[in-house]
Coordinates of C-alpha atoms and ligand atoms in Angstrom, one line a residue:
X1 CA 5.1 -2.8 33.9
X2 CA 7.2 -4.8 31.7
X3 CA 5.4 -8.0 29.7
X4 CA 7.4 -11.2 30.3
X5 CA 8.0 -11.7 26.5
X6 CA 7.3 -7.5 24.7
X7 CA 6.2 -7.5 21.6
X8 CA 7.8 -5.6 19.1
X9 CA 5.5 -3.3 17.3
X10 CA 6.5 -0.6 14.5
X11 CA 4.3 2.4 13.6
X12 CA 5.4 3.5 10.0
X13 CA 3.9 6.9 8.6
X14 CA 5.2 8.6 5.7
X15 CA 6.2 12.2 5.9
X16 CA 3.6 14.9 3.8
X17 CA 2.4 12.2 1.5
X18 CA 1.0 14.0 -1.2
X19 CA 3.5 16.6 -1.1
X20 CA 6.1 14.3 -0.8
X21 CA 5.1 12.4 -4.0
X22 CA 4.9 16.0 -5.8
X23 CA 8.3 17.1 -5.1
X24 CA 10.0 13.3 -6.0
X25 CA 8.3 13.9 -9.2
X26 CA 9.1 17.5 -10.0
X27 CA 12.6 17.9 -8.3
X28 CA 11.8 21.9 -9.2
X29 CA 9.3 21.6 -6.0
X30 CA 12.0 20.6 -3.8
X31 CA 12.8 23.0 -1.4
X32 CA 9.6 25.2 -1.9
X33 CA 6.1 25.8 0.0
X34 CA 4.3 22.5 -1.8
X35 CA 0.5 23.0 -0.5
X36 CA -1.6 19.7 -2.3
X37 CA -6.0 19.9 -2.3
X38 CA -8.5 21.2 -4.4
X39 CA -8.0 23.6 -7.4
X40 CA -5.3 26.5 -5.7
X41 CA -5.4 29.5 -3.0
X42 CA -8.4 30.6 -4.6
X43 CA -10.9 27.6 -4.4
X44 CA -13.1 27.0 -1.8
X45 CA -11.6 23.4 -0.9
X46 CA -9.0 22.6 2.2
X47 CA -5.7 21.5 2.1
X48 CA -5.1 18.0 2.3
X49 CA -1.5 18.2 3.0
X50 CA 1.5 20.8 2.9
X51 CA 5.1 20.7 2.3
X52 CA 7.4 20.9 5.8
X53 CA 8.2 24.5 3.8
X54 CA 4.8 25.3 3.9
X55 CA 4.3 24.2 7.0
X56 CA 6.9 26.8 8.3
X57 CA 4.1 29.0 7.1
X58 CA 1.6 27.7 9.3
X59 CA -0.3 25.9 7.0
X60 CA -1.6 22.6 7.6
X61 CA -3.9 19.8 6.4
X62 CA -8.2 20.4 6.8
X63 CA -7.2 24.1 6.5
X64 CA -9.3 26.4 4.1
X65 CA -7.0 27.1 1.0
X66 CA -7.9 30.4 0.8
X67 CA -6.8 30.6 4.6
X68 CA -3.7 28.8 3.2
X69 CA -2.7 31.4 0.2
X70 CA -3.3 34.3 2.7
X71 CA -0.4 32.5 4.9
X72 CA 1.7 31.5 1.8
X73 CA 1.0 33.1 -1.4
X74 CA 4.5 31.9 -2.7
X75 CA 3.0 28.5 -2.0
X76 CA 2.7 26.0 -5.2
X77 CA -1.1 24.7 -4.6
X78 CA -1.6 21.1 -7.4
X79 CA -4.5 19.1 -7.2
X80 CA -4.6 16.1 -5.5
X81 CA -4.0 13.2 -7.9
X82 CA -5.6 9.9 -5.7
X83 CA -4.7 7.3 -8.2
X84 CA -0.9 8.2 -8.0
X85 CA -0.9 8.4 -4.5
X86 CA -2.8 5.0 -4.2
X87 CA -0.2 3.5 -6.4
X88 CA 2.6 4.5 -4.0
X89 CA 0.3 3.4 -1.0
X90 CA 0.2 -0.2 -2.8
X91 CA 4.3 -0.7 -3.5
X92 CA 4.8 0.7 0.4
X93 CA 2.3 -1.7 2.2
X94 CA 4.7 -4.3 -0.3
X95 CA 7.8 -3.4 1.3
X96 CA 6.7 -3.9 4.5
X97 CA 5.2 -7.2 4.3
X98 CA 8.5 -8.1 3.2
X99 CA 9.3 -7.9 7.0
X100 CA 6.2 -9.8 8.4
X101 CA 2.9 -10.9 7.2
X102 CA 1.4 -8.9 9.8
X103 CA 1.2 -5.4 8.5
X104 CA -2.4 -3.9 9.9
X105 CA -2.7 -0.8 7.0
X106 CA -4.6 2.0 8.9
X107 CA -4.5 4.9 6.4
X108 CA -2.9 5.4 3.1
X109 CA 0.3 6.7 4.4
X110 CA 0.6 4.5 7.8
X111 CA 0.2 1.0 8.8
X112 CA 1.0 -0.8 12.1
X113 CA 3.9 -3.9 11.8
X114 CA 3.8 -7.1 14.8
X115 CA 7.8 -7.7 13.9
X116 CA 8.1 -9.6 16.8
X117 CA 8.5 -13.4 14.8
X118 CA 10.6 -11.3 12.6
X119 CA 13.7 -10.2 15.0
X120 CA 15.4 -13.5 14.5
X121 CA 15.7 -12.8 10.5
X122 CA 16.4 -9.3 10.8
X123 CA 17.1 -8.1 14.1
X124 CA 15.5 -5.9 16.7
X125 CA 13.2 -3.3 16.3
X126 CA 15.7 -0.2 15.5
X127 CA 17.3 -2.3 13.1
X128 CA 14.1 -3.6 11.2
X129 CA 13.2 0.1 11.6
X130 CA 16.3 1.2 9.6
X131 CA 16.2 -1.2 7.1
X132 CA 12.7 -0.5 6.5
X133 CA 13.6 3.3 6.0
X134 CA 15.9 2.4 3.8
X135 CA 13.6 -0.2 1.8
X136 CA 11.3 2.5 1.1
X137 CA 13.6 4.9 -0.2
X138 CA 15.3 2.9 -2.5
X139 CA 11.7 1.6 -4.0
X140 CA 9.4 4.9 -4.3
X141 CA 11.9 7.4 -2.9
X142 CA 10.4 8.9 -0.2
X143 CA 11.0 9.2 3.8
X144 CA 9.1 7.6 6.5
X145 CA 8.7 8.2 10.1
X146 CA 9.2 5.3 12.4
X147 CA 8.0 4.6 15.5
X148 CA 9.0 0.8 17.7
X149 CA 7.7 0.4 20.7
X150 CA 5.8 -3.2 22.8
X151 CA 2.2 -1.7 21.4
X152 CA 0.7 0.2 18.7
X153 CA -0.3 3.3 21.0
X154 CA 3.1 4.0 22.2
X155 CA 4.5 3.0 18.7
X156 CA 2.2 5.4 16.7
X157 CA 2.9 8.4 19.5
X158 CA 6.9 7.3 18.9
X159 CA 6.2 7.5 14.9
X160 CA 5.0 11.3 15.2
X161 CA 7.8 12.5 17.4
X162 CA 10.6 13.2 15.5
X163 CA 9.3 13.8 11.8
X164 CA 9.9 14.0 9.4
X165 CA 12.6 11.1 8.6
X166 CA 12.1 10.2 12.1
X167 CA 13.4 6.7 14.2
X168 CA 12.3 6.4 17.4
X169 CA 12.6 4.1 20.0
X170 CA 11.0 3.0 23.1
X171 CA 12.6 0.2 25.3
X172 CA 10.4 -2.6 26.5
X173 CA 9.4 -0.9 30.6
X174 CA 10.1 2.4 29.7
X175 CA 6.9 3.0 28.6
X176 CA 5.0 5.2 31.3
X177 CA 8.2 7.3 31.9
X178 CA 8.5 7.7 27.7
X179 CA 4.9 8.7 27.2
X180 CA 4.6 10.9 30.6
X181 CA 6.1 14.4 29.5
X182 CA 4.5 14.9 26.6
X183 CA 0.6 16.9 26.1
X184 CA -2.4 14.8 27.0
X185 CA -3.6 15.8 23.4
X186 CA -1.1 13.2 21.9
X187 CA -3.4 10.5 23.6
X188 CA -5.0 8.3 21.7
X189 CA -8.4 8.6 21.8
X190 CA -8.1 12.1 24.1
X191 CA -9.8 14.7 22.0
X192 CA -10.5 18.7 22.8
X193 CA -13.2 17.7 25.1
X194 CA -11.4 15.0 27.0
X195 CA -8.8 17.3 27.1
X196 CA -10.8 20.5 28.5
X197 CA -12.4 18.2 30.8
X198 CA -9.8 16.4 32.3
X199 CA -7.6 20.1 32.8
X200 CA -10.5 20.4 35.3
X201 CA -8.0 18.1 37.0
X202 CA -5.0 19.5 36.4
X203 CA -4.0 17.5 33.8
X204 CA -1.7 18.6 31.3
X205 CA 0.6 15.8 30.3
X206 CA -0.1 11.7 30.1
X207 CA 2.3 11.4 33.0
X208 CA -0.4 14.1 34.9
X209 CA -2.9 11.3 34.1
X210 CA -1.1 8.4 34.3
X211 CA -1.0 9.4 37.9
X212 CA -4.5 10.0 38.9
X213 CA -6.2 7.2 41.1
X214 CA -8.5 4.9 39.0
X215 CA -11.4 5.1 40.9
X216 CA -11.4 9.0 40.4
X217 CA -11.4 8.6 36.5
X218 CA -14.0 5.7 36.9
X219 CA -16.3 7.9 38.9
X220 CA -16.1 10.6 36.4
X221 CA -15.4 8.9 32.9
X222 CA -17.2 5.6 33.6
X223 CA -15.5 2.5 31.6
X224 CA -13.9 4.3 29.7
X225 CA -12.0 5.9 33.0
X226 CA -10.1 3.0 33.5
X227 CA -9.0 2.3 30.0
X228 CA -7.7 5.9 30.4
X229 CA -6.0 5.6 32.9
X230 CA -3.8 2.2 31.6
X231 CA -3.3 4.2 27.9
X232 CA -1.6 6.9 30.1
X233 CA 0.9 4.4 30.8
X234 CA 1.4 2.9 28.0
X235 CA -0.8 -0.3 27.5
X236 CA -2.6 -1.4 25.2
X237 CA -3.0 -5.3 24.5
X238 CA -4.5 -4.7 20.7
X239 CA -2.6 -7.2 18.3
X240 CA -1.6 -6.1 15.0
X241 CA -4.1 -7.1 12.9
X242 CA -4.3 -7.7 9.2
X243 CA -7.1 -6.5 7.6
X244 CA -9.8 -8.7 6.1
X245 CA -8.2 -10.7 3.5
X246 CA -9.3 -10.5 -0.2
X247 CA -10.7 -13.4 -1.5
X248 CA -9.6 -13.6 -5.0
X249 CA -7.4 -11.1 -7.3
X250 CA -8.2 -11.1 -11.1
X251 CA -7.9 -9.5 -14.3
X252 CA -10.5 -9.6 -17.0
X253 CA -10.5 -8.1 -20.9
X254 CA -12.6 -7.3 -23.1
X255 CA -11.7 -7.6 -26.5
X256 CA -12.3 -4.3 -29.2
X257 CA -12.9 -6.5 -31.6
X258 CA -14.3 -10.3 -30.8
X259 CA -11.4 -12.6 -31.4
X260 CA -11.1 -16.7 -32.3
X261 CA -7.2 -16.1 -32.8
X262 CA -5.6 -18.4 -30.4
X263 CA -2.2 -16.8 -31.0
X264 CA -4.1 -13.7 -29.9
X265 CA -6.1 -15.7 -27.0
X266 CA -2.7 -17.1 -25.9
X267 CA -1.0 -13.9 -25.3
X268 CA -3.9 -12.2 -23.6
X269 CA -4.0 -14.8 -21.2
X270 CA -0.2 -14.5 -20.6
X271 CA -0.5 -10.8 -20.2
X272 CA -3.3 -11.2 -17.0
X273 CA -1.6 -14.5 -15.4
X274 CA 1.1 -11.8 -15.2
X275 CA -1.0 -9.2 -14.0
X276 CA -2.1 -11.6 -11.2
X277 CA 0.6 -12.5 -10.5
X278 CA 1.9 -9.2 -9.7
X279 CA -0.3 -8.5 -7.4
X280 CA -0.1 -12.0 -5.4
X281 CA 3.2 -10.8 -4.9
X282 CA 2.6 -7.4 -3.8
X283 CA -0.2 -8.6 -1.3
X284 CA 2.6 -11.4 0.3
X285 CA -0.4 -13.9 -0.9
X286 CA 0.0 -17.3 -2.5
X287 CA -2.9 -18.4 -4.8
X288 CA -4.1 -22.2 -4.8
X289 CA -7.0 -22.0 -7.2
X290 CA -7.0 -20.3 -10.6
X291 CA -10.2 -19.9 -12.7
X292 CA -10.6 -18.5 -16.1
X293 CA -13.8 -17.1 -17.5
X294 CA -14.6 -16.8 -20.9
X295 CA -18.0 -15.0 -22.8
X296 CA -18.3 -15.5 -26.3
X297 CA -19.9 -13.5 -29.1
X298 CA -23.4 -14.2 -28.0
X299 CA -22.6 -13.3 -24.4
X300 CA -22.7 -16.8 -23.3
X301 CA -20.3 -17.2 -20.0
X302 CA -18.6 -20.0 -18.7
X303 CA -16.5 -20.3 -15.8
X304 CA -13.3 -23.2 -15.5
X305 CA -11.3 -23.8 -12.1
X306 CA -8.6 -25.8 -10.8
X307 CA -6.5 -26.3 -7.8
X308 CA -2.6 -25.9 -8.3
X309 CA -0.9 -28.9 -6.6
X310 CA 1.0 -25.9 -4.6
X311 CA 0.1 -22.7 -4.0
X312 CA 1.8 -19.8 -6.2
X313 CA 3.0 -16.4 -6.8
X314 CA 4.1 -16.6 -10.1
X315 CA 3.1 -16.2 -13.9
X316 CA 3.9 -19.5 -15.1
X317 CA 2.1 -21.9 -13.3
X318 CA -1.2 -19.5 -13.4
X319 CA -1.0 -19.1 -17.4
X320 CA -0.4 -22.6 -17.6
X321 CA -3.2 -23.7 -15.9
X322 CA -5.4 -20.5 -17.6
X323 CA -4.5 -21.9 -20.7
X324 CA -5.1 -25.6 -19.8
X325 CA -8.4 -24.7 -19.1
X326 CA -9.3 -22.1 -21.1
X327 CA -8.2 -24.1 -24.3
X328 CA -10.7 -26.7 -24.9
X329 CA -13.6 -24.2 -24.3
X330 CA -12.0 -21.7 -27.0
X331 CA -12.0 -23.9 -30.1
X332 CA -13.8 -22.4 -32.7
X333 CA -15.5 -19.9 -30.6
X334 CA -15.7 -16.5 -30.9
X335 CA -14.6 -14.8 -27.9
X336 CA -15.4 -11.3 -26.5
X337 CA -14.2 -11.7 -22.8
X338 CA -11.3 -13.6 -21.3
X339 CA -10.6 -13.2 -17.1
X340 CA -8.2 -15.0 -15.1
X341 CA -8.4 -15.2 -11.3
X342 CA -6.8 -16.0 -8.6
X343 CA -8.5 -17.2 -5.0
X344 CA -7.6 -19.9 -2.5
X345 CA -5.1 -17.4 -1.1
X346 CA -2.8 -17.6 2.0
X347 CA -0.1 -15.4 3.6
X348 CA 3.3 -16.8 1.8
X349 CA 5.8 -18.2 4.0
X350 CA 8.7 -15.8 4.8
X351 CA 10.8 -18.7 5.0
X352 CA 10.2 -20.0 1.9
X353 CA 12.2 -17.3 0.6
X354 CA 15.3 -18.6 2.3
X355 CA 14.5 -22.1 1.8
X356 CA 11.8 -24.0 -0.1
X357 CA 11.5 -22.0 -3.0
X358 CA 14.8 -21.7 -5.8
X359 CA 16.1 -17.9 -4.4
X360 CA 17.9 -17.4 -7.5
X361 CA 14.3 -17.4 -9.1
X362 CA 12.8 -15.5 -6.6
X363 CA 15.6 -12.6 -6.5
X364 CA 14.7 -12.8 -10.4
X365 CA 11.4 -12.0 -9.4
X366 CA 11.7 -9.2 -7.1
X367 CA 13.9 -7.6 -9.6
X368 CA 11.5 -7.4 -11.9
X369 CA 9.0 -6.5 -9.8
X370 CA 10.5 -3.3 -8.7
X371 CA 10.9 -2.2 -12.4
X372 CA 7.3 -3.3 -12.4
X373 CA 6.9 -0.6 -10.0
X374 CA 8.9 2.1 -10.7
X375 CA 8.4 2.3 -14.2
X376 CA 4.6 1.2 -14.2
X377 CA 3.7 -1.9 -15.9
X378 CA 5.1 -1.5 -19.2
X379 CA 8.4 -1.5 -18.6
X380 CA 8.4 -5.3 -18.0
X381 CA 6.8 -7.1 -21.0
X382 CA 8.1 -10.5 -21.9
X383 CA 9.5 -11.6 -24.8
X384 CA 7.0 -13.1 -26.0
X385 CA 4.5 -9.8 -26.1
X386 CA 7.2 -7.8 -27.5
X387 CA 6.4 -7.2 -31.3
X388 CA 2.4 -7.8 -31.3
X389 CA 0.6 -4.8 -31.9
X390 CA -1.9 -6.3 -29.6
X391 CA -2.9 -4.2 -26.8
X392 CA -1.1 -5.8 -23.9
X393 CA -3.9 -5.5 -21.2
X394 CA -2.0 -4.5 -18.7
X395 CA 0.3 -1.9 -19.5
X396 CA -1.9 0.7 -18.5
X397 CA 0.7 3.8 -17.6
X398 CA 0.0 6.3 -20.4
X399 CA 3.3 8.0 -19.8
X400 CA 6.0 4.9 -18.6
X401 CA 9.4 6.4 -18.5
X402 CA 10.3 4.1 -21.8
X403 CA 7.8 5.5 -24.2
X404 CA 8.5 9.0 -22.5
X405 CA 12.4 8.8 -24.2
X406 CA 10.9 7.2 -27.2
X407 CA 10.9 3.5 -26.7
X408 CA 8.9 1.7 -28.6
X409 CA 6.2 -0.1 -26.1
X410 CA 3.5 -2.5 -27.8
X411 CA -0.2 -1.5 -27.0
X412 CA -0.2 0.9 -30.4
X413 CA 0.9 4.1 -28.4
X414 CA -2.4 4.5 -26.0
X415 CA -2.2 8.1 -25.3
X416 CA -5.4 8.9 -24.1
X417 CA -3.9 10.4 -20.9
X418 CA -6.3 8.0 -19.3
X419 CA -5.0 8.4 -15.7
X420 CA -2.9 5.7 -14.0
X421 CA -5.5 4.5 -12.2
X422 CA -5.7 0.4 -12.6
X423 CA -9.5 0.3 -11.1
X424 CA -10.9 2.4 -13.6
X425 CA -9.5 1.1 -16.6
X426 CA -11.8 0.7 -19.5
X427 CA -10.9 -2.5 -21.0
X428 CA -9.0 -4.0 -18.0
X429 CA -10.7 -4.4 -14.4
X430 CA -10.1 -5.8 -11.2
X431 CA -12.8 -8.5 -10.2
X432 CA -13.2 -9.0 -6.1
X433 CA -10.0 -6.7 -6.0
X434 CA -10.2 -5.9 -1.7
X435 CA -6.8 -5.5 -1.3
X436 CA -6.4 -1.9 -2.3
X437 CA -5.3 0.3 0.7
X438 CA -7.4 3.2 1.8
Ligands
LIG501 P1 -0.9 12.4 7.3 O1 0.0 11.2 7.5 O2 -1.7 12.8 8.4 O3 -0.1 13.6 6.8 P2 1.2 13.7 5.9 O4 1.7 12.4 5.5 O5 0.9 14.7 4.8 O6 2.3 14.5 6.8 P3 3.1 13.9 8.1 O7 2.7 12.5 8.3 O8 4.5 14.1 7.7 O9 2.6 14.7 9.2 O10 -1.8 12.1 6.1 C1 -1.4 11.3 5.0 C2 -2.1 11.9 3.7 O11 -3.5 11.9 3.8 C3 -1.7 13.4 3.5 O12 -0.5 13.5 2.7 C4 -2.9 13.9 2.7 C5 -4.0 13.1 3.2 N1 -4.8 13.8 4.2 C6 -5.9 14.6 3.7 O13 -6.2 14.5 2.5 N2 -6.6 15.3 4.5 C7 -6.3 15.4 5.9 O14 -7.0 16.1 6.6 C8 -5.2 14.7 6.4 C9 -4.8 14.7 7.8 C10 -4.5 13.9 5.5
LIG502 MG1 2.0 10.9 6.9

């Protein structure tokens, strides 16, 4: 059955996550048996993902790793590093909100995409499919498998069939005929049981179930029967949905020493309106209230707030507004706490890219922001941080590329091999931070 006016849906999934991320980052792995979980062949973990070369081996993800080094004792076994992984999670879910504001993250490799307000900025599904591909290899380097079809069942069964680096397709009414051939197993919501049970009937593919009467599967799987039956060929009215949205991104720092300095006050307030700023941009959100909060020596707090005549993305309008506020309260004072936040967010306009906003600036911007990303937070540090030796509070990376080949960075060397992991930082944390994706 074809829908007067299809939605265009697009499954994304990235191919042997972890494993993937090893082998960008040690180029020796490429090519070899990569198997990423617990602490090697020998531990009593499971794997949480292999290599495609291990795979040839037979080993897969939820295996035993000891079952795993018995199939592949050549394999490389590396602990799973989360907070890397979650980083590369963050600056994919960016790239694809760069195609629509509806990106529904399910997992922290995939994510469902309603691209159907998008085709008439950058064309059909295939094409928004390629170019998404080749977004996400030019920003983290790493292949994706794509699935576009008119809902997200067929789209996420699309994703999985031709992976790794896969693109597939499924025209608007071909639905049924798309989904019949393949094993009931690759059903959504059809697990060994349901599978067992319904071979009772002779069913072996969707198109076997597709084509059993209703009231049979009613009779025998009550209300979820009929549902069944209308998955088997291909519908499924479930809108892409984003998840709940946060309600406020900030950054706050605690000082190592308590500090009246406003040259020191100044820049530490730069350093989080830039933090925050970051990370409106990453989410797609707009900010239109900004609150600092300040504690002073005696632990006495106070919050200030304002609304921004229009909503923004960037540093300068949030640190000039932090600073507006937070100056008066300052004076004098010794402070032990400063935290900038941002709430009153909405889903920025696509089309202000192309039209309100100054896209000279903007392409600025995004420029920076995917040095921002590839070379961790360090690597971007305006002029006006460069040559304190104050600790910049958010240039957390303990090993960015530039201090790695002996540039000189300005937080006084932090080599504490503190992982690069921005919700667990010490001195910097994330207050309200819900837009992390798990
Ligand atoms: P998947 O997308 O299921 O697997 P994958 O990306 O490794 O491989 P592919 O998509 O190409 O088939 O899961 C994403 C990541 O989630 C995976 O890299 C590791 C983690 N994971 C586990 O830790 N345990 C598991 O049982 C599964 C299935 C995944
Ligand atoms: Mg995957």
């Amino acid at each position: 059955m074809t829908q007067a006016h299809p939605r265009t849906i697009l499954h994304v999934d990235l191919d042997a996550f972890f494993a993937a991320v090893e082998q960008r980052d040690r180029p020796e792995l490429r090519g070899k048996p990569v198997i990423v979980g617990g602490g090697g062949p020998h531990d009593r973990g499971v794997v949480s993902t292999a290599s495609y070369e291990a795979r040839a081996f037979g080993v897969h993800s939820a295996m035993p790793l000891r079952t795993a080094g018995a199939l592949c004792p050549r394999g490389i076994f590396l602990p799973v590093d989360g907070a890397k992984y979650q980083a590369v999670s963050r600056q994919v879910m960016a790239v694809l909100r760069r195609f629509t504001p509806l990106v529904e993250p399910i997992s922290i490799d995939e994510a469902f995409l309603d691209v159907t307000g998008s085709r008439i900025l950058f064309g059909d599904g295939e094409q928004i499919g390629r170019q998404i591909k080749d977004e996400i290899r030019s920003a983290v380097d790493l292949t994706i498998s794509v699935g576009v079809a008119t809902t997200k069942l067929v789209a996420k069964i699309a994703s999985d069939l031709r992976k790794p680096d896969g693109l597939v397709v499924v025209e608007p009414g071909t639905e049924a005929a798309f989904l019949a051939p393949l094993e009931i197993g690759r059903l959504w919501g059809v697990g060994a049981k349901l599978a067992e049970a319904l071979r009772d009937y002779g069913v072996r593919t969707i198109g076997d179930l597709a084509g059993l009467p209703e009231d049979l599967l009613v009779r025998r799987f009550g209300k979820h029967g009929a549902a069944l039956g209308e998955r088997a060929r291909g519908l499924d009215a479930d809108p892409v949905g984003g998840r709940d949205p946060a309600k406020s991104i900030g950054h706050e720092h605690t000082f190592d020493v308590d500090t009246s300095d406003p040259d020191v006050i100044e820049r530490t307030l730069l350093g989080m309106s830039e933090g925050v700023a970051g990370r409106l941009r990453d989410s797609g959100v707009k900010a239109s209230t900004i609150t600092v909060k300040i504690r002073d020596t005696t632990f006495r707090t106070i919050t200030r707030q304002r609304t921004l005549p229009d909503p923004t993305d960037l540093t300068e309008p949030i640190f000039r507004t932090a600073l507006d506020l937070a100056r008066p309260e300052v004076r004098g004072v010794r402070i032990r706490l400063l935290g900038v936040t941002a709430s009153g967010l909405g889903e920025r306009e696509q089309l202000a890219l192309f039209g309100l906003e100054d896209p000279r600036r903007r392409r600025a911007v995004e420029a920076a922001d995917e040095v921002r990303h590839r070379f961790g937070e360090r690597a971007i540090t305006r002029a006006r941080l460069v040559g304190s030796r104050l600790p910049a509070p958010f240039e957390h990376d303990p090993m960015s590329p530039l201090e790695a080949r002996g540039i000189e960075t300005d937080d006084g060397g932090r080599a504490d091999g503190e992982p690069d992991d921005r919700d667990t930082q010490d001195d910097t944390t994330f207050a309200e931070d819900g837009l992390d994706v798990t």
